Short mmCIF file of C-alpha atoms and ligand atoms in Angstrom, two decimals:
data_model
loop_
_atom_site.label_atom_id
_atom_site.label_comp_id
_atom_site.label_asym_id
_atom_site.label_seq_id
_atom_site.Cartn_x
_atom_site.Cartn_y
_atom_site.Cartn_z
CA MET P 221 88.76 60.69 80.43
CA ILE P 222 89.63 59.78 76.90
CA ARG P 223 88.24 61.29 73.77
CA PRO P 224 85.04 59.81 72.35
CA ASN P 225 85.05 57.36 69.46
CA LEU P 226 82.64 59.40 67.38
CA PHE P 227 84.66 62.52 67.83
CA LEU P 228 87.76 60.65 66.81
CA LEU P 229 86.12 59.37 63.67
CA ALA P 230 84.79 62.82 62.76
CA ALA P 231 88.22 64.31 63.32
CA LEU P 232 89.86 61.75 61.09
CA LEU P 233 87.34 62.36 58.33
CA SER P 234 87.45 66.15 58.51
CA GLY P 235 91.22 66.32 58.37
CA GLY P 236 91.33 69.25 60.79
CA LEU P 237 92.15 72.89 60.14
CA ALA P 238 88.78 74.23 58.89
CA ASP P 239 87.67 77.31 60.84
CA GLY P 240 84.25 76.15 61.99
CA MET P 241 81.85 78.68 63.42
CA ALA P 242 81.54 78.03 67.11
CA GLN P 243 78.03 76.95 67.85
CA VAL P 244 76.66 78.76 70.88
CA PRO P 245 74.85 76.27 73.03
CA ALA P 246 71.87 77.40 75.07
CA PHE P 247 72.51 77.03 78.76
CA THR P 248 69.79 76.56 81.29
CA HIS P 249 69.10 77.50 84.89
CA ALA P 250 70.01 73.88 85.75
CA ASP P 251 73.42 74.29 84.04
CA THR P 252 74.10 77.34 86.20
CA LEU P 253 73.11 75.49 89.38
CA ARG P 254 75.37 72.61 88.44
CA GLY P 255 78.28 74.60 87.03
CA SER P 256 78.68 77.72 89.16
CA ILE P 257 79.47 78.57 92.75
CA THR P 258 75.96 79.53 93.71
CA ALA P 259 75.25 81.52 96.88
CA ALA P 260 73.94 78.27 98.35
CA ARG P 261 77.36 76.67 97.76
CA ALA P 262 79.69 79.54 98.55
CA TRP P 263 79.35 79.73 102.35
CA TRP P 264 80.50 76.20 103.22
CA ASP P 265 83.61 74.17 102.48
CA VAL P 266 83.42 70.37 102.40
CA THR P 267 85.98 68.68 104.65
CA PHE P 268 84.73 65.08 104.74
CA TYR P 269 82.27 62.87 102.88
CA ASP P 270 81.18 59.75 104.73
CA LEU P 271 79.46 57.84 101.95
CA HIS P 272 77.61 54.56 102.52
CA VAL P 273 75.90 52.93 99.56
CA THR P 274 74.18 49.59 99.09
CA LEU P 275 74.17 48.46 95.45
CA ASP P 276 71.50 45.93 94.55
CA PRO P 277 72.10 44.35 91.13
CA ALA P 278 68.85 42.35 91.42
CA ASP P 279 66.74 45.44 90.70
CA SER P 280 69.42 48.01 89.69
CA THR P 281 68.74 50.18 92.71
CA LEU P 282 70.87 51.74 95.34
CA ARG P 283 70.24 53.28 98.71
CA GLY P 284 72.41 54.88 101.30
CA TRP P 285 73.51 58.00 103.03
CA ASN P 286 76.24 60.58 102.89
CA ALA P 287 77.26 62.49 106.00
CA ILE P 288 78.69 65.76 104.71
CA THR P 289 81.04 67.51 107.12
CA TYR P 290 81.80 71.10 106.23
CA ARG P 291 83.36 74.22 107.61
CA VAL P 292 81.25 77.34 107.71
CA THR P 293 83.16 80.01 105.80
CA GLY P 294 80.54 82.70 105.29
CA ARG P 295 77.11 83.94 106.22
CA PRO P 296 74.81 80.93 106.28
CA ARG P 297 71.82 80.71 103.99
CA GLU P 298 70.19 77.85 102.11
CA MET P 299 72.52 75.00 101.27
CA GLN P 300 72.63 73.39 97.83
CA ILE P 301 73.07 69.61 97.76
CA ASP P 302 73.06 67.93 94.34
CA LEU P 303 71.40 64.61 93.59
CA GLN P 304 70.23 63.78 90.10
CA ALA P 305 66.80 62.44 89.28
CA PRO P 306 65.45 59.84 89.43
CA LEU P 307 67.28 59.35 92.75
CA MET P 308 65.26 60.64 95.69
CA VAL P 309 66.24 62.14 99.00
CA ASP P 310 64.36 60.55 101.88
CA SER P 311 65.56 62.95 104.53
CA MET P 312 68.26 65.36 105.54
CA VAL P 313 69.28 65.37 109.16
CA GLN P 314 71.39 67.69 111.28
CA ASP P 315 71.78 67.55 115.07
CA GLY P 316 69.25 64.72 115.16
CA ARG P 317 66.58 66.87 113.52
CA ARG P 318 65.06 66.43 110.09
CA LEU P 319 65.48 69.50 107.94
CA ARG P 320 63.05 70.96 105.42
CA PHE P 321 64.23 71.02 101.83
CA ARG P 322 62.92 71.85 98.38
CA ARG P 323 63.89 70.37 95.04
CA ASP P 324 64.91 72.42 92.01
CA GLY P 325 65.69 69.90 89.26
CA ASN P 326 68.81 68.01 90.26
CA ALA P 327 69.58 70.39 93.14
CA LEU P 328 68.11 70.30 96.61
CA PHE P 329 67.96 73.40 98.76
CA VAL P 330 67.92 72.84 102.47
CA ARG P 331 67.77 75.16 105.43
CA ALA P 332 70.53 73.98 107.74
CA GLY P 333 70.14 74.05 111.52
CA SER P 334 70.47 77.27 113.44
CA GLU P 335 74.05 76.91 114.70
CA GLN P 336 76.23 77.77 111.68
CA ARG P 337 78.97 79.96 113.09
CA VAL P 338 81.81 80.95 110.80
CA GLY P 339 84.85 78.74 111.42
CA THR P 340 82.93 75.84 112.96
CA ALA P 341 82.62 72.32 111.53
CA ARG P 342 79.11 70.95 111.02
CA THR P 343 77.71 67.71 109.61
CA LEU P 344 74.56 67.18 107.61
CA THR P 345 73.44 63.69 106.60
CA VAL P 346 71.51 62.99 103.41
CA TYR P 347 69.55 59.71 103.17
CA TYR P 348 68.65 58.71 99.63
CA GLN P 349 67.58 55.85 97.38
CA GLY P 350 66.28 54.95 93.97
CA LYS P 351 67.10 53.53 90.60
CA PRO P 352 69.98 55.64 89.27
CA ARG P 353 70.42 56.60 85.65
CA VAL P 354 72.12 53.84 83.71
CA ALA P 355 75.10 54.84 81.56
CA GLU P 356 74.29 54.18 77.91
CA ASN P 357 77.74 54.77 76.49
CA PRO P 358 80.25 54.85 79.33
CA PRO P 359 82.64 56.41 80.01
CA TRP P 360 81.48 59.26 77.76
CA ASP P 361 78.09 59.58 79.32
CA GLY P 362 77.62 58.65 82.93
CA GLY P 363 75.70 56.65 85.45
CA LEU P 364 75.68 53.15 86.84
CA ILE P 365 76.90 50.26 84.75
CA TRP P 366 75.15 47.00 85.63
CA SER P 367 77.02 44.46 83.61
CA ARG P 368 78.10 40.83 83.64
CA GLY P 369 81.57 39.33 83.46
CA PRO P 370 82.58 36.57 81.03
CA ASP P 371 81.47 33.94 83.55
CA GLY P 372 78.03 35.55 83.86
CA ALA P 373 78.70 36.99 87.31
CA THR P 374 77.43 40.46 88.17
CA TRP P 375 79.87 43.24 87.32
CA ILE P 376 79.10 46.75 88.56
CA SER P 377 80.88 50.00 87.86
CA THR P 378 80.32 53.74 87.78
CA ALA P 379 81.37 56.57 85.45
CA CYS P 380 80.33 60.19 85.85
CA GLN P 381 82.90 62.72 84.64
CA GLY P 382 81.08 65.74 83.21
CA LEU P 383 77.64 64.51 84.14
CA GLY P 384 78.64 64.59 87.80
CA ALA P 385 78.96 62.36 90.82
CA SER P 386 75.46 63.40 91.92
CA VAL P 387 74.21 60.86 89.38
CA TRP P 388 74.86 58.25 92.09
CA TRP P 389 75.49 59.98 95.42
CA PRO P 390 74.47 63.29 97.02
CA ASN P 391 77.24 65.87 97.26
CA LYS P 392 78.28 69.41 96.44
CA ASP P 393 78.72 68.59 92.78
CA THR P 394 81.40 70.99 91.64
CA GLN P 395 85.09 70.45 90.92
CA ALA P 396 85.79 73.59 92.96
CA ASP P 397 85.32 71.88 96.34
CA GLU P 398 86.95 68.62 97.38
CA PRO P 399 86.81 66.98 100.80
CA ASP P 400 90.13 66.58 102.62
CA SER P 401 89.39 62.85 102.87
CA GLN P 402 86.51 60.48 102.23
CA ARG P 403 85.09 57.15 103.29
CA VAL P 404 83.36 55.00 100.67
CA ALA P 405 81.54 52.05 102.25
CA LEU P 406 80.02 49.79 99.60
CA THR P 407 77.51 47.09 100.47
CA VAL P 408 77.07 44.40 97.82
CA PRO P 409 76.08 40.72 97.57
CA ASP P 410 78.78 38.92 99.56
CA SER P 411 79.92 36.76 96.62
CA LEU P 412 81.48 39.86 95.01
CA PRO P 413 84.37 41.91 96.29
CA ALA P 414 83.69 45.65 96.09
CA ILE P 415 86.43 48.13 95.26
CA ALA P 416 86.59 51.89 95.70
CA ASN P 417 89.31 54.51 96.00
CA GLY P 418 92.09 54.54 98.56
CA ARG P 419 92.65 51.64 100.92
CA LEU P 420 90.42 48.87 102.17
CA ARG P 421 89.93 49.25 105.92
CA GLY P 422 87.71 46.28 106.55
CA VAL P 423 85.01 43.91 105.35
CA GLU P 424 81.90 43.19 107.34
CA ARG P 425 79.88 40.13 106.31
CA ARG P 426 76.26 40.37 107.23
CA SER P 427 73.55 37.82 107.88
CA ASP P 428 71.43 38.95 104.91
CA GLY P 429 73.88 37.71 102.25
CA MET P 430 75.46 41.13 101.82
CA ALA P 431 78.91 42.39 102.74
CA THR P 432 80.19 45.91 103.39
CA TYR P 433 83.60 46.94 102.06
CA GLU P 434 84.91 50.02 103.79
CA TRP P 435 87.38 52.06 101.72
CA PHE P 436 89.13 55.20 102.85
CA VAL P 437 90.75 57.97 100.79
CA SER P 438 93.20 59.95 102.91
CA ALA P 439 93.63 62.89 100.52
CA PRO P 440 91.46 65.40 98.66
CA ILE P 441 89.53 63.73 95.83
CA ASN P 442 87.42 65.20 93.05
CA ASN P 443 83.82 63.99 93.13
CA TYR P 444 83.83 62.41 89.68
CA ALA P 445 86.85 60.29 90.61
CA VAL P 446 84.98 58.59 93.45
CA SER P 447 84.06 55.17 92.13
CA ALA P 448 82.41 51.88 92.95
CA TYR P 449 83.27 48.53 91.41
CA ALA P 450 81.95 45.08 92.27
CA GLY P 451 82.54 41.85 90.41
CA ARG P 452 84.37 38.54 90.43
CA TYR P 453 87.78 40.14 90.80
CA ALA P 454 91.21 38.66 91.38
CA GLN P 455 93.83 40.65 93.26
CA VAL P 456 97.50 41.11 92.36
CA SER P 457 99.70 43.06 94.77
CA GLU P 458 103.11 44.52 94.01
CA ILE P 459 105.47 47.13 95.38
CA LEU P 460 107.23 49.82 93.37
CA GLN P 461 110.28 51.46 94.90
CA GLY P 462 109.38 54.99 93.91
CA GLU P 463 110.71 58.49 94.55
CA SER P 464 108.91 58.72 97.88
CA GLY P 465 109.61 55.13 98.98
CA PRO P 466 107.61 51.94 98.56
CA LEU P 467 104.35 52.43 96.66
CA THR P 468 101.76 49.66 96.84
CA LEU P 469 100.29 48.65 93.47
CA THR P 470 97.10 46.61 93.44
CA PHE P 471 95.65 45.24 90.23
CA TRP P 472 92.07 44.01 90.11
CA PRO P 473 91.39 42.13 86.87
CA LEU P 474 88.34 39.89 86.67
CA ALA P 475 89.42 36.45 87.83
CA ALA P 476 88.79 35.13 84.32
CA HIS P 477 91.41 37.56 82.94
CA LEU P 478 94.08 37.14 85.58
CA ASP P 479 96.88 35.76 83.41
CA THR P 480 96.33 38.17 80.52
CA ALA P 481 96.10 41.08 82.93
CA ARG P 482 99.27 40.12 84.77
CA ALA P 483 101.22 40.31 81.52
CA GLN P 484 99.66 43.59 80.33
CA PHE P 485 99.81 45.32 83.72
CA ALA P 486 103.58 44.78 83.83
CA GLN P 487 103.54 48.14 82.01
CA VAL P 488 102.39 49.97 85.13
CA LYS P 489 105.81 50.07 86.79
CA PRO P 490 107.71 51.66 83.89
CA VAL P 491 104.82 54.09 83.35
CA LEU P 492 104.91 55.21 86.98
CA GLN P 493 108.71 55.43 86.94
CA CYS P 494 108.74 57.55 83.79
CA PHE P 495 106.01 59.84 85.11
CA GLU P 496 107.75 60.27 88.45
CA GLY P 497 110.79 61.40 86.43
CA TRP P 498 108.79 63.96 84.47
CA PHE P 499 106.17 65.05 87.02
CA GLY P 500 107.62 64.24 90.45
CA PRO P 501 106.48 61.69 93.04
CA TYR P 502 103.17 59.89 92.54
CA PRO P 503 100.68 62.08 94.43
CA TRP P 504 99.00 59.38 96.55
CA TYR P 505 101.57 57.21 98.32
CA ARG P 506 99.31 56.88 101.39
CA ASP P 507 96.39 55.64 99.28
CA GLY P 508 98.42 53.54 96.85
CA TYR P 509 97.87 52.86 93.14
CA GLN P 510 95.10 50.57 91.90
CA LEU P 511 94.12 49.53 88.40
CA VAL P 512 90.66 48.00 88.25
CA GLU P 513 89.16 46.21 85.26
CA ALA P 514 85.91 47.92 84.25
CA PRO P 515 83.13 47.24 81.74
CA HIS P 516 84.00 50.46 79.88
CA LEU P 517 87.16 51.83 78.26
CA GLY P 518 88.64 53.70 81.19
CA MET P 519 88.55 56.61 83.61
CA GLU P 520 91.02 58.34 85.89
CA HIS P 521 89.33 57.35 89.15
CA GLN P 522 91.84 58.56 91.74
CA SER P 523 93.95 55.70 93.15
CA ALA P 524 91.47 53.24 91.55
CA ILE P 525 91.82 53.76 87.79
CA ALA P 526 89.19 52.08 85.60
CA TYR P 527 90.71 49.91 82.88
CA GLY P 528 88.83 48.43 79.92
CA ASN P 529 91.24 48.52 76.98
CA GLY P 530 91.07 44.80 76.30
CA PHE P 531 94.64 44.06 77.48
CA THR P 532 96.02 45.27 74.15
CA ASN P 533 98.41 48.06 73.30
CA GLY P 534 97.30 51.28 71.63
CA TYR P 535 93.88 52.89 71.96
CA LYS P 536 91.65 49.82 71.61
CA GLY P 537 94.41 48.35 69.47
CA LYS P 538 94.89 51.49 67.33
CA ASP P 539 97.68 54.05 67.25
CA LEU P 540 96.24 57.57 67.48
CA SER P 541 99.47 59.07 66.15
CA GLY P 542 99.75 56.93 63.03
CA THR P 543 103.49 56.56 63.71
CA GLY P 544 103.55 53.09 65.25
CA TRP P 545 104.80 54.41 68.59
CA GLY P 546 101.29 54.33 70.02
CA LEU P 547 101.25 50.55 69.65
CA THR P 548 104.25 50.09 71.92
CA TRP P 549 102.22 50.75 75.10
CA ASP P 550 98.69 50.48 76.49
CA PHE P 551 96.89 53.79 75.96
CA ILE P 552 94.60 53.49 78.98
CA ILE P 553 97.39 52.62 81.41
CA VAL P 554 99.49 55.55 80.19
CA HIS P 555 96.79 58.19 79.71
CA GLU P 556 94.74 57.52 82.85
CA THR P 557 97.82 57.12 85.05
CA ALA P 558 99.00 60.56 83.87
CA HIS P 559 95.75 61.98 85.25
CA GLU P 560 96.90 61.09 88.77
CA TRP P 561 99.14 64.14 88.39
CA PHE P 562 97.13 66.29 85.98
CA GLY P 563 93.44 66.05 86.87
CA ASN P 564 93.60 64.44 90.30
CA ASN P 565 96.61 66.03 92.01
CA ILE P 566 95.98 69.29 90.15
CA THR P 567 92.25 69.71 89.55
CA THR P 568 90.59 72.63 87.79
CA ALA P 569 87.77 74.46 89.52
CA ASP P 570 85.63 74.58 86.36
CA ILE P 571 85.36 71.92 83.64
CA ALA P 572 85.77 74.78 81.11
CA ASP P 573 89.47 74.51 81.99
CA MET P 574 89.55 70.75 81.41
CA TRP P 575 92.53 71.30 79.09
CA VAL P 576 94.73 71.31 82.21
CA HIS P 577 93.69 67.67 82.74
CA GLU P 578 93.59 66.49 79.13
CA SER P 579 96.32 68.47 77.38
CA PHE P 580 98.88 67.33 79.93
CA ALA P 581 97.56 63.74 79.90
CA ASN P 582 97.78 63.79 76.11
CA TYR P 583 101.31 65.18 76.21
CA ALA P 584 102.18 62.57 78.83
CA GLU P 585 101.64 59.93 76.11
CA SER P 586 104.44 61.59 74.16
CA LEU P 587 106.61 61.95 77.28
CA TYR P 588 106.21 58.25 78.05
CA THR P 589 107.22 57.42 74.47
CA GLU P 590 110.23 59.69 74.89
CA CYS P 591 111.16 58.11 78.21
CA ARG P 592 111.17 54.64 76.65
CA TYR P 593 112.34 55.25 73.10
CA GLY P 594 114.03 58.65 72.98
CA SER P 595 113.11 62.22 72.19
CA SER P 596 112.60 61.82 68.44
CA ALA P 597 110.08 59.01 69.09
CA GLY P 598 108.23 61.18 71.61
CA ALA P 599 108.17 64.11 69.21
CA ALA P 600 106.98 61.92 66.33
CA TYR P 601 104.09 60.69 68.50
CA VAL P 602 102.74 64.12 69.49
CA ILE P 603 103.30 65.60 66.01
CA GLY P 604 101.56 62.54 64.56
CA THR P 605 98.34 63.41 66.41
CA ARG P 606 97.97 66.81 64.68
CA PRO P 607 95.58 65.51 61.97
CA LEU P 608 93.11 64.80 64.80
CA VAL P 609 92.78 68.52 65.58
CA LYS P 610 89.41 69.82 64.35
CA ASN P 611 89.58 73.50 65.28
CA ASP P 612 85.82 73.40 65.62
CA ARG P 613 85.54 75.32 68.90
CA PRO P 614 87.99 76.84 71.39
CA VAL P 615 89.71 74.45 73.77
CA VAL P 616 88.57 76.51 76.78
CA GLY P 617 84.82 76.21 77.27
CA PRO P 618 82.27 78.62 78.73
CA PHE P 619 82.62 79.10 82.50
CA GLY P 620 80.00 78.62 85.16
CA VAL P 621 77.71 76.24 83.27
CA ASN P 622 79.50 72.88 83.58
CA ALA P 623 80.52 72.88 79.92
CA LYS P 624 83.80 71.78 78.45
CA GLY P 625 85.58 73.11 75.41
CA SER P 626 86.52 71.35 72.19
CA GLY P 627 87.88 67.81 72.12
CA ASP P 628 90.93 69.55 70.67
CA MET P 629 92.01 69.86 74.31
CA TYR P 630 93.72 66.49 73.66
CA PRO P 631 95.82 66.64 70.47
CA LYS P 632 95.94 70.43 70.10
CA GLY P 633 96.64 70.90 73.80
CA GLY P 634 99.41 68.31 73.70
CA ASN P 635 100.95 70.01 70.68
CA MET P 636 100.68 73.41 72.37
CA LEU P 637 102.67 72.04 75.31
CA HIS P 638 105.23 70.51 72.97
CA THR P 639 105.54 73.91 71.25
CA ILE P 640 105.96 75.70 74.58
CA ARG P 641 108.67 73.24 75.54
CA HIS P 642 110.55 74.24 72.39
CA ILE P 643 109.96 77.94 73.00
CA ILE P 644 111.60 77.46 76.40
CA ASP P 645 114.31 75.42 74.66
CA ASP P 646 115.79 74.11 77.91
CA ASP P 647 114.68 70.60 78.86
CA GLU P 648 116.01 70.78 82.40
CA LYS P 649 113.90 73.86 82.97
CA TRP P 650 110.94 72.15 81.29
CA VAL P 651 111.15 69.21 83.70
CA ARG P 652 111.44 71.64 86.63
CA ILE P 653 108.23 73.29 85.42
CA LEU P 654 106.33 70.01 85.08
CA ARG P 655 107.47 68.87 88.51
CA GLY P 656 107.03 72.35 89.95
CA LEU P 657 103.38 72.47 88.88
CA ASN P 658 102.77 69.27 90.84
CA THR P 659 104.49 70.70 93.92
CA GLU P 660 103.10 74.23 93.75
CA PHE P 661 99.52 73.00 93.25
CA ARG P 662 99.79 69.70 95.13
CA HIS P 663 96.36 68.35 96.12
CA GLN P 664 94.84 71.64 95.05
CA ILE P 665 92.13 73.13 92.88
CA VAL P 666 93.32 75.69 90.35
CA THR P 667 92.21 77.78 87.41
CA GLY P 668 93.73 77.39 83.97
CA LYS P 669 95.05 80.96 84.30
CA GLN P 670 97.03 79.99 87.40
CA VAL P 671 98.68 77.17 85.48
CA GLN P 672 99.49 79.51 82.60
CA ALA P 673 100.93 82.14 84.94
CA TYR P 674 103.08 79.55 86.71
CA ILE P 675 104.56 78.28 83.43
CA SER P 676 105.28 81.81 82.18
CA ALA P 677 106.90 82.83 85.47
CA ARG P 678 109.13 79.75 85.68
CA ALA P 679 110.00 79.88 81.99
CA GLY P 680 110.89 83.55 82.30
CA ILE P 681 108.95 84.09 79.06
CA ARG P 682 105.56 85.75 78.71
CA LEU P 683 103.44 82.99 77.20
CA ASP P 684 100.03 84.57 77.68
CA LYS P 685 99.55 85.24 73.96
CA VAL P 686 100.58 81.68 73.12
CA PHE P 687 98.00 80.25 75.52
CA GLU P 688 95.39 82.70 74.28
CA GLN P 689 95.99 81.72 70.66
CA TYR P 690 95.85 77.94 71.11
CA LEU P 691 93.24 77.78 73.86
CA THR P 692 90.72 80.47 72.98
CA THR P 693 90.78 80.62 69.16
CA THR P 694 90.29 77.98 66.46
CA ARG P 695 93.24 79.24 64.42
CA ILE P 696 96.69 77.75 64.14
CA PRO P 697 99.28 80.53 63.78
CA VAL P 698 100.53 81.04 60.24
CA PHE P 699 104.24 81.72 59.74
CA GLU P 700 104.25 83.71 56.54
CA TYR P 701 107.59 84.14 54.84
CA ARG P 702 109.54 85.03 51.73
CA LEU P 703 112.93 83.59 51.00
CA GLU P 704 115.24 85.31 48.52
CA GLY P 705 118.60 83.58 48.60
CA PRO P 706 119.57 83.60 52.28
CA ARG P 707 117.30 86.63 52.95
CA LEU P 708 114.27 85.61 54.99
CA SER P 709 111.30 87.96 55.50
CA PHE P 710 108.70 86.69 57.96
CA ARG P 711 105.73 87.55 60.17
CA TRP P 712 102.83 85.93 62.05
CA THR P 713 99.32 86.05 60.59
CA ARG P 714 95.95 84.66 61.73
CA VAL P 715 97.00 85.37 65.30
CA VAL P 716 95.62 87.18 68.33
CA PRO P 717 96.74 90.83 68.59
CA GLY P 718 100.21 91.10 70.05
CA PHE P 719 101.12 87.47 69.27
CA ASP P 720 104.91 87.26 69.52
CA MET P 721 105.74 83.57 69.82
CA PRO P 722 109.43 82.80 69.23
CA MET P 723 110.07 80.41 66.35
CA ARG P 724 112.88 78.20 65.13
CA VAL P 725 113.80 77.48 61.53
CA LYS P 726 116.26 74.93 60.23
CA VAL P 727 119.00 76.11 57.92
CA SER P 728 120.73 72.76 57.44
CA ALA P 729 120.35 69.17 58.57
CA ASP P 730 121.85 69.95 61.96
CA SER P 731 121.63 73.69 62.55
CA ALA P 732 118.77 76.04 63.31
CA VAL P 733 118.13 79.72 63.91
CA ARG P 734 115.78 81.22 66.47
CA LEU P 735 113.57 84.06 65.32
CA ALA P 736 111.34 86.52 67.15
CA PRO P 737 108.48 87.04 64.71
CA THR P 738 105.64 89.45 65.36
CA GLU P 739 102.71 90.53 63.21
CA SER P 740 105.02 92.95 61.35
CA TRP P 741 107.38 91.91 58.59
CA GLN P 742 111.04 91.49 59.58
CA THR P 743 114.00 90.51 57.45
CA ARG P 744 117.01 88.49 58.43
CA VAL P 745 119.94 87.04 56.50
CA LEU P 746 120.29 83.36 57.40
CA PRO P 747 123.44 81.23 57.37
CA LEU P 748 121.84 79.23 54.63
CA ALA P 749 124.17 77.52 52.14
CA TYR P 750 121.39 75.79 50.19
CA PRO P 751 117.94 77.47 50.05
CA GLU P 752 116.29 74.04 49.72
CA ASP P 753 117.54 73.21 53.24
CA PHE P 754 115.26 75.86 54.72
CA ARG P 755 112.30 74.58 56.71
CA LEU P 756 110.34 75.34 59.84
CA ASP P 757 111.14 73.31 62.93
CA GLU P 758 108.14 71.01 63.14
CA SER P 759 108.32 70.95 66.95
CA PHE P 760 106.39 74.22 66.68
CA TYR P 761 102.73 73.64 65.90
CA VAL P 762 102.26 76.30 63.22
CA VAL P 763 101.31 76.50 59.57
CA ALA P 764 103.94 77.62 57.07
CA ARG P 765 102.83 79.81 54.19
CA ARG P 766 105.26 81.04 51.58
CA ALA P 767 104.20 84.49 50.38
CA GLU P 768 104.39 85.20 46.65
ZN1 ZN U 57 91.89 61.96 79.87
#
């Protein structure tokens, strides 16, 4: 996902840094059903979704079925299947028998058949239909997008991060459970190719003017990344010789945009090459990489990224960093491709920890800049995004209620990672950590705490207070100091108790000194020939305050 326009505007106007009171939202019973591992979710583990959907643009309806295969992992009880109103379940079937179910808002509770032994695999099929919610402002809200291409032809797409995949298909709608693989069979009017995640296995043309496109994802996939596209698409196929061998790249611009897209999508190869260098091999060689033009700005749909940035560089033609570097590449290609590692390969169990997806994707923008134009360009980019930080709410949101934290998870999270890189002060180690995260947690679901613990352990530095400060408070650490000749007195203020982040100060144009500030005053004599040369190293995202 990318940050909303309105948020961006508000952030620009506010100028950041004010300590807003966190507003406590009221959560409902429905939020708990959607956002927590309820008892009706905990006893079964999804292994396969077999999703079949017919999309009818004539009346904006869909109908279909999802056969949910799961492993019984605990004592069976009611089963929670999510499907958002106004979509309706027609029936749920197991072992050829229709099951009784009850509806509780957007959740359905069904009593599964009698044979539910721990360790066995079972399948339950949900038949459903209706007129799904239409997305008003995709990708920031969610639903179906029934649009038209420039030639007037039907153009269909989906977006559902946050809101949930159950807005268009029945599933266990939590990030904490992914199937090991998934089929997505889309039936659409046969004049339109339909695209989903993974690889196309076959097309079946039917006598009723419809065609079924059968797509298959061979790896775990988060529900919100499952996507459907249909429109008058052209196809461009390429091969990238990547770290794990040949990787198939397939671009799907609308036919009307083929030439423009071909030129803009030439950026994909260097982006993938740079990210393989930083993060390790692309996570989905078996499923390939696809970039699909969409009637909204963009979304990290796994192996089928939605692209709608107008074939221009920057974020809709703008540079979020204000440095100019953001105009040297296409924001959506860079940001959404980064999510293949952080978000799709490594997925958080709860959207409260969405910083793991967005802070790394944000920092990836800087890393791509660095890969192409050098480390000072990369640093200028991430530092240039600091005015976007609002400090309105903590970056980590409330758990168990499907709620995310502040939009600061983008620029503040990226700057936190840049700061941590400079605390570690060893770029080879930093790359080993970025790549190690993608190996250690490959195709897995994690908590934010696991990611923090991994970074601390591999860095050999306890970073828990650093994470706590930047992720759970709305304060930027203040480095308070006095300078008398070469004598520097310093301490941290406006920090969490026990905050002990190392810091670096410059004492001349090309030399620096590392300090170990705490909340208590310390004094150190610096090798400082000219007091006016003293300054904080701006790689560290802190506020400097000279004490009187
Ligand atoms: Zn994102």
